[in-house]
mmCIF file of C-alpha atoms and ligand atoms in Angstrom:
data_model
loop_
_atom_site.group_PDB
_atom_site.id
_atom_site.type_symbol
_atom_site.label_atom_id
_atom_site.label_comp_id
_atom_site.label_asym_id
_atom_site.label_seq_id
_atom_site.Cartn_x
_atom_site.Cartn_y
_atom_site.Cartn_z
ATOM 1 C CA UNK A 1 0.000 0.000 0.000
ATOM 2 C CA UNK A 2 1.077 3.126 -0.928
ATOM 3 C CA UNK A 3 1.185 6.190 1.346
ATOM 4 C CA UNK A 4 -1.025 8.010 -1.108
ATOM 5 C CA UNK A 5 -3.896 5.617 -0.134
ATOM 6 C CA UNK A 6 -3.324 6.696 3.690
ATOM 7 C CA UNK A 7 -4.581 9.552 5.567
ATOM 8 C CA UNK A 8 -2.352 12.769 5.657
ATOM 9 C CA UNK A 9 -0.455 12.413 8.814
ATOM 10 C CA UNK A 10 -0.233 8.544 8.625
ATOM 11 C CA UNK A 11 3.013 7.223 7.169
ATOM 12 C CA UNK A 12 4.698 3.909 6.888
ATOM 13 C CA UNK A 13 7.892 4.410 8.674
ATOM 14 C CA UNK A 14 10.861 2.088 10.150
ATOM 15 C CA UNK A 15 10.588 0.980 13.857
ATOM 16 C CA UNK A 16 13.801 -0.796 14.811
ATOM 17 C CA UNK A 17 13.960 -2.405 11.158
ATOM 18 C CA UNK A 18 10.247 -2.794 10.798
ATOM 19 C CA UNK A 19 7.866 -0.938 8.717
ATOM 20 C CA UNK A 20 5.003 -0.048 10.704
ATOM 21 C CA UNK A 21 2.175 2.425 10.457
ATOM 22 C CA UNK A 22 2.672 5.496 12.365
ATOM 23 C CA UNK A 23 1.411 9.177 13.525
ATOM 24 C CA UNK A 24 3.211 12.283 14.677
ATOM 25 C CA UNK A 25 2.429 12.663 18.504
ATOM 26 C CA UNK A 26 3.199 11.878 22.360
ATOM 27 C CA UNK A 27 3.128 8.709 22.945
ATOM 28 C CA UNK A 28 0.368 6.996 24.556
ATOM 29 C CA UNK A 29 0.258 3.540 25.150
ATOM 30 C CA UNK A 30 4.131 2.243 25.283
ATOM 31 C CA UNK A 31 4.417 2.224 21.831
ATOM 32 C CA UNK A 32 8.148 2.334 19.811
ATOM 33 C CA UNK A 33 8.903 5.911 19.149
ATOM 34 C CA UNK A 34 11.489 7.464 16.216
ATOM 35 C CA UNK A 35 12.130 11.165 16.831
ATOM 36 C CA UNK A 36 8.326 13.036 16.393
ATOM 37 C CA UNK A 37 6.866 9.860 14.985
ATOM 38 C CA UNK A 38 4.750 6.499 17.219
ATOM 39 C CA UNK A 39 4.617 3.319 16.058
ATOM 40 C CA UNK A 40 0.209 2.798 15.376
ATOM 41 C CA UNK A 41 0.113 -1.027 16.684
ATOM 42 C CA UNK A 42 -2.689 -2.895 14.413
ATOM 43 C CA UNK A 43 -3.174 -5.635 17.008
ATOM 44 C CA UNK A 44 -4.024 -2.894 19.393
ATOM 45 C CA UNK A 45 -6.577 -1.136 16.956
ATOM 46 C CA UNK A 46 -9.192 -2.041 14.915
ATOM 47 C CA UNK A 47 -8.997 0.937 12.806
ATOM 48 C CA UNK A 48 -4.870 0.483 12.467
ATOM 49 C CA UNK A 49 -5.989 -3.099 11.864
ATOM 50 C CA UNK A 50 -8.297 -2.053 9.035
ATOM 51 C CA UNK A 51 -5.609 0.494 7.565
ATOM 52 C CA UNK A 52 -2.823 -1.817 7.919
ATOM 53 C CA UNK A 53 -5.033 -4.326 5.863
ATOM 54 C CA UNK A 54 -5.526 -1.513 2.784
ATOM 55 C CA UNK A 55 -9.194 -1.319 3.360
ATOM 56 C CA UNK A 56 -10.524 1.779 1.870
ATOM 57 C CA UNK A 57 -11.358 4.801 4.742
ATOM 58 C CA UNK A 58 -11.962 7.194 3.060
ATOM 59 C CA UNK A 59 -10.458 8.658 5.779
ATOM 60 C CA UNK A 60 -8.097 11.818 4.610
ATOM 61 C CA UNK A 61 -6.679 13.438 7.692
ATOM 62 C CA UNK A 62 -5.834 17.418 7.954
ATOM 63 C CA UNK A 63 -7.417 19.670 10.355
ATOM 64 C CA UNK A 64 -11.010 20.202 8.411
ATOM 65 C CA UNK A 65 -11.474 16.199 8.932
ATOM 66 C CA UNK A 66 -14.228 16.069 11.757
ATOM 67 C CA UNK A 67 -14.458 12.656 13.967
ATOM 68 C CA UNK A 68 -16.551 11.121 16.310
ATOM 69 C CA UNK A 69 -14.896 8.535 17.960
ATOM 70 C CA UNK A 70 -17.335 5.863 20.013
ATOM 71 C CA UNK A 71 -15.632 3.697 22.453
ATOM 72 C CA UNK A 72 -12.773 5.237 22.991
ATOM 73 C CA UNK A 73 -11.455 3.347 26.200
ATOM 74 C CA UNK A 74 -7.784 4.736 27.363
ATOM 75 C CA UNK A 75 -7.168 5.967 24.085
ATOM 76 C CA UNK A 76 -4.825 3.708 22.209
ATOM 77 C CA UNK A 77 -6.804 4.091 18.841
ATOM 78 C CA UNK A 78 -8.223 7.756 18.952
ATOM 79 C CA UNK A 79 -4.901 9.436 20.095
ATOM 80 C CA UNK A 80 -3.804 8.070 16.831
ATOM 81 C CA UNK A 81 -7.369 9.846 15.345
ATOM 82 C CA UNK A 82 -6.815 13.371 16.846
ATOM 83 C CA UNK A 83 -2.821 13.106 15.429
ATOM 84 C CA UNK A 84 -3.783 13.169 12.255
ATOM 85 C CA UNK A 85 -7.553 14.780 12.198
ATOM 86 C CA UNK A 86 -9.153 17.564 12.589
ATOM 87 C CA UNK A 87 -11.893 17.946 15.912
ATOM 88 C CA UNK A 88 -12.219 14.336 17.597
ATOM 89 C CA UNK A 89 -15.123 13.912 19.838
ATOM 90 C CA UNK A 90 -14.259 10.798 22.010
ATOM 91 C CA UNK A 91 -17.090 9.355 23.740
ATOM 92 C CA UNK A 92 -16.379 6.202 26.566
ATOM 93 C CA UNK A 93 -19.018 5.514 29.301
ATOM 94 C CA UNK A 94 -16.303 3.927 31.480
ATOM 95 C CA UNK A 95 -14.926 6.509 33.965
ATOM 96 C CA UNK A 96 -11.173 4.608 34.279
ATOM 97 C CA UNK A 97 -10.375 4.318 30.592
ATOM 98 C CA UNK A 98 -11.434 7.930 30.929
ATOM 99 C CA UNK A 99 -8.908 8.658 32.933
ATOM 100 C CA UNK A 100 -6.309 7.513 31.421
ATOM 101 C CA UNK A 101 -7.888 9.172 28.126
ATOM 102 C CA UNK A 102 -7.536 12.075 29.745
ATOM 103 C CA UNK A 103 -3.238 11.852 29.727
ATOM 104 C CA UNK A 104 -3.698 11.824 25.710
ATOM 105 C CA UNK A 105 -6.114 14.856 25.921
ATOM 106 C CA UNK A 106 -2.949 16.720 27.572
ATOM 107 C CA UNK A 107 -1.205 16.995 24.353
ATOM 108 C CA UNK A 108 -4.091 17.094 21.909
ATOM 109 C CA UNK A 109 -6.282 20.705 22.045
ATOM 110 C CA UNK A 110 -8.273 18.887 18.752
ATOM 111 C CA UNK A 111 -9.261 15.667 20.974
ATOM 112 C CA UNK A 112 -12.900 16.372 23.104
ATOM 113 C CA UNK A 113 -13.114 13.477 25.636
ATOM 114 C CA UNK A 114 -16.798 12.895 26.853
ATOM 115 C CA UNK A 115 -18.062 10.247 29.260
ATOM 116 C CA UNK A 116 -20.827 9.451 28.011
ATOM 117 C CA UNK A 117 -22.850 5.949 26.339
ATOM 118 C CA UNK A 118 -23.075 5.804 23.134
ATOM 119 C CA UNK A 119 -26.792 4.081 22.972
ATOM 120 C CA UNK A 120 -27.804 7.777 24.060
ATOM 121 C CA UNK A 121 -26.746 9.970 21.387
ATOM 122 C CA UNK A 122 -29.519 12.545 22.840
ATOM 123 C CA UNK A 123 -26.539 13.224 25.792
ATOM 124 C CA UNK A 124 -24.098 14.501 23.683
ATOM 125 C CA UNK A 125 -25.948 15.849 21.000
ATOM 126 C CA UNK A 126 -25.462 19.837 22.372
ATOM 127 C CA UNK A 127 -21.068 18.933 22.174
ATOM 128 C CA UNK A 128 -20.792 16.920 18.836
ATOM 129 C CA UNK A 129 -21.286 19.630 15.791
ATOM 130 C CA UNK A 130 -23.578 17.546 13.485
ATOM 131 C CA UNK A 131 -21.909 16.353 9.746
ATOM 132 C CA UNK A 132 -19.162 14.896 11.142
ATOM 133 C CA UNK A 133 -17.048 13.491 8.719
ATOM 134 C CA UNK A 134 -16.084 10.131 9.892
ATOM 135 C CA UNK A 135 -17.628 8.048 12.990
ATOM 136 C CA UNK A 136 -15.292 5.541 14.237
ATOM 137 C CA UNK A 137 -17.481 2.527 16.479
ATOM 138 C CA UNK A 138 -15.808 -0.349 18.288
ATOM 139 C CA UNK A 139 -17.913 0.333 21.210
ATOM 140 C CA UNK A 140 -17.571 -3.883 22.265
ATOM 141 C CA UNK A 141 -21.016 -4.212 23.211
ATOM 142 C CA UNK A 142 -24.738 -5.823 22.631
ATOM 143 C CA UNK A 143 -26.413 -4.357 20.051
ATOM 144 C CA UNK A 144 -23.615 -2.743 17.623
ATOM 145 C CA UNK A 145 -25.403 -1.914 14.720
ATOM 146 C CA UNK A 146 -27.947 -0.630 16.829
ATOM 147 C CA UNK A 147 -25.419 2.153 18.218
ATOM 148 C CA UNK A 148 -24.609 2.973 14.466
ATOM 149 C CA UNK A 149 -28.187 3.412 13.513
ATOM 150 C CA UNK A 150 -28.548 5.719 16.375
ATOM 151 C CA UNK A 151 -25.521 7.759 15.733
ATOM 152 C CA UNK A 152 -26.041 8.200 12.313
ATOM 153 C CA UNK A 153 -27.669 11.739 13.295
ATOM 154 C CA UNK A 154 -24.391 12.954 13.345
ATOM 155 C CA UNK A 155 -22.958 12.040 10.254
ATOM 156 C CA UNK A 156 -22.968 14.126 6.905
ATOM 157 C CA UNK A 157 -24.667 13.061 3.693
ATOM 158 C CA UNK A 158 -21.273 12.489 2.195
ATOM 159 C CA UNK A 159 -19.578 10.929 5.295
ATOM 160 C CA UNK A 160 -17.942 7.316 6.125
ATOM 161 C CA UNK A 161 -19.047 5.126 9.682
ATOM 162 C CA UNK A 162 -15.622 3.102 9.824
ATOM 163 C CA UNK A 163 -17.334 0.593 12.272
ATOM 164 C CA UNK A 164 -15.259 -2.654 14.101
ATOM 165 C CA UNK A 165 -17.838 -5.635 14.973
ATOM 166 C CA UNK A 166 -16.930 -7.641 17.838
ATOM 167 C CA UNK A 167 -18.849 -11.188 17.122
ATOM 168 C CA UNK A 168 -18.831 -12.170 20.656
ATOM 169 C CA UNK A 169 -20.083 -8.939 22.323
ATOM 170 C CA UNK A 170 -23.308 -9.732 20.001
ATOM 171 C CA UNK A 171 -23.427 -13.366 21.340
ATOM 172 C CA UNK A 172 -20.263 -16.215 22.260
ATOM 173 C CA UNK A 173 -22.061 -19.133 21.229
ATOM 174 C CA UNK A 174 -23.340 -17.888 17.836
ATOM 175 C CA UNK A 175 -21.191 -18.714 14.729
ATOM 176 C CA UNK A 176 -19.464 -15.064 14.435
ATOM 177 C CA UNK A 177 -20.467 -15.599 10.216
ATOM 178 C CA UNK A 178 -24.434 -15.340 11.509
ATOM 179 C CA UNK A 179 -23.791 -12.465 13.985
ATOM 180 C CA UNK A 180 -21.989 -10.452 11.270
ATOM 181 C CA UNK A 181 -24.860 -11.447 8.681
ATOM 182 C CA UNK A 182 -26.904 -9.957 11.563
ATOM 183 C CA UNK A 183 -25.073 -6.988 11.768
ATOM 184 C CA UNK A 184 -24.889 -5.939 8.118
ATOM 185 C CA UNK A 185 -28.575 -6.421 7.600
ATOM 186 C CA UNK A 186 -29.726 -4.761 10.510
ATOM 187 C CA UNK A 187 -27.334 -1.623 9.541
ATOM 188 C CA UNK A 188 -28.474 -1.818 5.971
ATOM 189 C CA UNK A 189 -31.530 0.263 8.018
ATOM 190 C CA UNK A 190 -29.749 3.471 7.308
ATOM 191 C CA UNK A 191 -26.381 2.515 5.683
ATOM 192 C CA UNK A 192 -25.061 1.535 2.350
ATOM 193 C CA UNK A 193 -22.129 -0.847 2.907
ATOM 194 C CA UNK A 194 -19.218 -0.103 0.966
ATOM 195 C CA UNK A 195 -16.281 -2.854 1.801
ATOM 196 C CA UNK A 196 -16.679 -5.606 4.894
ATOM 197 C CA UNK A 197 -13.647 -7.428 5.849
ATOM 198 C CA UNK A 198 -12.472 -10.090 8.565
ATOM 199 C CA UNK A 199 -10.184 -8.473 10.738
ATOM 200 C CA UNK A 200 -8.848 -11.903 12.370
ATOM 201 C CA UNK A 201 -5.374 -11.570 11.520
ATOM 202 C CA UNK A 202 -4.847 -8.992 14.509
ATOM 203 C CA UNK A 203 -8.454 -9.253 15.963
ATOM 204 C CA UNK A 204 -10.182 -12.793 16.325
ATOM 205 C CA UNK A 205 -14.047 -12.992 15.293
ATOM 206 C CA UNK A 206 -13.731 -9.319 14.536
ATOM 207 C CA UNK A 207 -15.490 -7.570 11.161
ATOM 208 C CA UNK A 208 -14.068 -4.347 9.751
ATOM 209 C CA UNK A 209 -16.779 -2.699 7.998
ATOM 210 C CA UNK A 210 -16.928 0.889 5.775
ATOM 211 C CA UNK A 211 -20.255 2.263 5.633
ATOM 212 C CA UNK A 212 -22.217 5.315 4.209
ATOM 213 C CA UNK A 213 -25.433 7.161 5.526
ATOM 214 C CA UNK A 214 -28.118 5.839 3.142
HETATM 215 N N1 SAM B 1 -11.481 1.730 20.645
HETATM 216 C C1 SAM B 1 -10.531 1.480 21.711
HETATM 217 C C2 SAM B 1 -9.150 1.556 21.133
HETATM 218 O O1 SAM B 1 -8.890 0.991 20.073
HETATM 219 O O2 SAM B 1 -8.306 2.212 21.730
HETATM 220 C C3 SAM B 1 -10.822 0.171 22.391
HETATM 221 C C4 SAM B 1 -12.270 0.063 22.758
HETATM 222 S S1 SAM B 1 -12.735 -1.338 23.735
HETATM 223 C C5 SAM B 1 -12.616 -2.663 22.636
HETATM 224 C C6 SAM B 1 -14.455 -1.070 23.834
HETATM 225 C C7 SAM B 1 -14.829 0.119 24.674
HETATM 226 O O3 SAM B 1 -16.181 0.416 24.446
HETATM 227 C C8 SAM B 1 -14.683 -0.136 26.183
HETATM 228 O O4 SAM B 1 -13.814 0.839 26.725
HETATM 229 C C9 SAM B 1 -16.096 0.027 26.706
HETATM 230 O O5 SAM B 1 -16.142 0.638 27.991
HETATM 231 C C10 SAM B 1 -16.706 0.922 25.635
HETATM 232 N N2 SAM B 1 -18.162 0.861 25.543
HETATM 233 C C11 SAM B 1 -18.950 -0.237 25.521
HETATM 234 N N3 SAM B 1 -20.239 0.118 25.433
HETATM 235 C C12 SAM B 1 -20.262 1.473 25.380
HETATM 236 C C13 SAM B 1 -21.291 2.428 25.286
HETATM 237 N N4 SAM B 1 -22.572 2.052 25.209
HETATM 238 N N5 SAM B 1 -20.965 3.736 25.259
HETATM 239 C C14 SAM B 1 -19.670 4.124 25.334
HETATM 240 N N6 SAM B 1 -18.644 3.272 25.432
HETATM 241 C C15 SAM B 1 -18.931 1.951 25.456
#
C-alpha cells in the first residue's frame, strides 16, 4: 500500500527495522517511538488493523477532517485519530479508561473526551457539531449496529461510519459468520455498505466494515 492511499499524517515508517504504520504525537500507550513519529500497533486497533489491511477509509486526515470517535477506552486508537484529524469527539461511558484518556487529551487541544454511552446519542448531542465526517465505532457491546443506527444523526450526507464488529459482544455461542450477517442487515436500516472485511489476523471474530449514511 502506498502512502497516497493513507490519511495525511499517517506514514509507513521504520521501527527498529520494521515498517510499521505510524502518527506524529506523544506517545500513549508504550508504543516504539522514532524522533516526532509512534509506532500505530494494528493488534491494538481495529482501525490500524483495518488500515494496515488496505481497506478503503476514506479517511483523509488534515485539520477540516471532523471525527466522532465511540468507544474510545484509554485511548490507544483515537490518540492516533486526533494526530492526524481535525476535531475528535471521544465518547467512553467507562470513567477509568477515561482517565487515562484524559493523559492523551494533555497533548491534543483537537481531541474532546466525553463520558458518556453511546446508545444515548440525545446526551451529547449539544457537544458533537452535526456532519461529522467520519464516525469511528468499536464500542464492544450488545447491540452494535444498533449504536450505528442511532448515531447516524451525526454524520454528513457524504460521510464514512468506519465501524469494528466484535462477534462475541453480540453473542459467544453464535457462529461469528451469523452475527456479522446480523449486523450488516440490521445496519443496511440506514447505511449503504461499501467494503466488509475479517479483521482476524490482529483481531479474532472481529469484522471491519466501511459504511455510508443511506
Ligand atoms: N477503541 C478502543 C481503542 O482501540 O483504543 C478500544 C475500545 S474497547 C474494545 C471497547 C470500549 O467500548 C470499552 O472501553 C467500553 O467501555 C466501551 N463501551 C462499551 N459500550 C459502550 C457504550 N454504550 N458507550 C460508550 N462506550 C462503550
Amino acid at each position: 500500500m502506498s502512502d497516497r492511499e493513507l490519511p495525511a499524517g499517517v506514514e509507513r515508517r521504520e521501527f527498529d527495522g520494521t515498517t510499521r504504520l505510524a502518527t506524529r504525537g506523544e506517545s500513549v500507550y508504550g508504543e516504539p517511538t522514532e524522533g516526532e513519529w509512534r509506532a500505530w500497533n494494528p493488534t491494538r486497533s481495529k482501525l490500524g488493523a483495518m488500515l494496515d489491511l488496505e481497506m478503503d477509509t476514506g479517511l483523509e486526515g488534515g485539520d477540516e477532517e471532523t471525527v466522532l470517535y465511540l468507544g474510545a477506552a484509554s485511548g490507544t486508537t483515537v490518540s492516533h485519530v486526533a494526530d492526524f484529524a481535525g476535531p475528535t469527539y471521544a465518547v467512553e461511558f467507562a470513567a477509568r479508561p477515561v482517565r487515562d484518556l484524559l493523559e492523551a487529551v494533555d497533548t491534543r487541544p483537537r481531541l474532546f473526551p466525553l463520558l458518556k454511552d453511546a446508545r444515548k446519542p440525545e446526551t451529547y448531542a449539544h457537544v458533537v457539531e452535526s456532519d461529522v465526517d467520519v464516525i469511528v465505532q468499536d464500542v464492544a457491546t450488545r447491540g452494535q449496529a444498533r449504536v450505528a443506527l442511532e448515531n447516524r444523526r451525526f454524520l454528513a450526507e457524504d460521510g464514512r461510519l468506519l465501524l469494528a464488529v466484535k462477534a462475541r459482544s453480540e453473542d459467544v455461542t453464535r457462529d461469528p459468520n451469523d452475527v456479522f450477517d446480523d449486523v450488516r442487515e440490521e445496519l443496511a436500516e440506514g447505511y449503504e455498505l461499501l467494503e466488509t472485511q475479517r479483521l482476524d489476523e490482529y483481531h479474532t471474530d472481529h469484522l471491519g466494515i466501511v459504511a455510508r449514511p443511506r
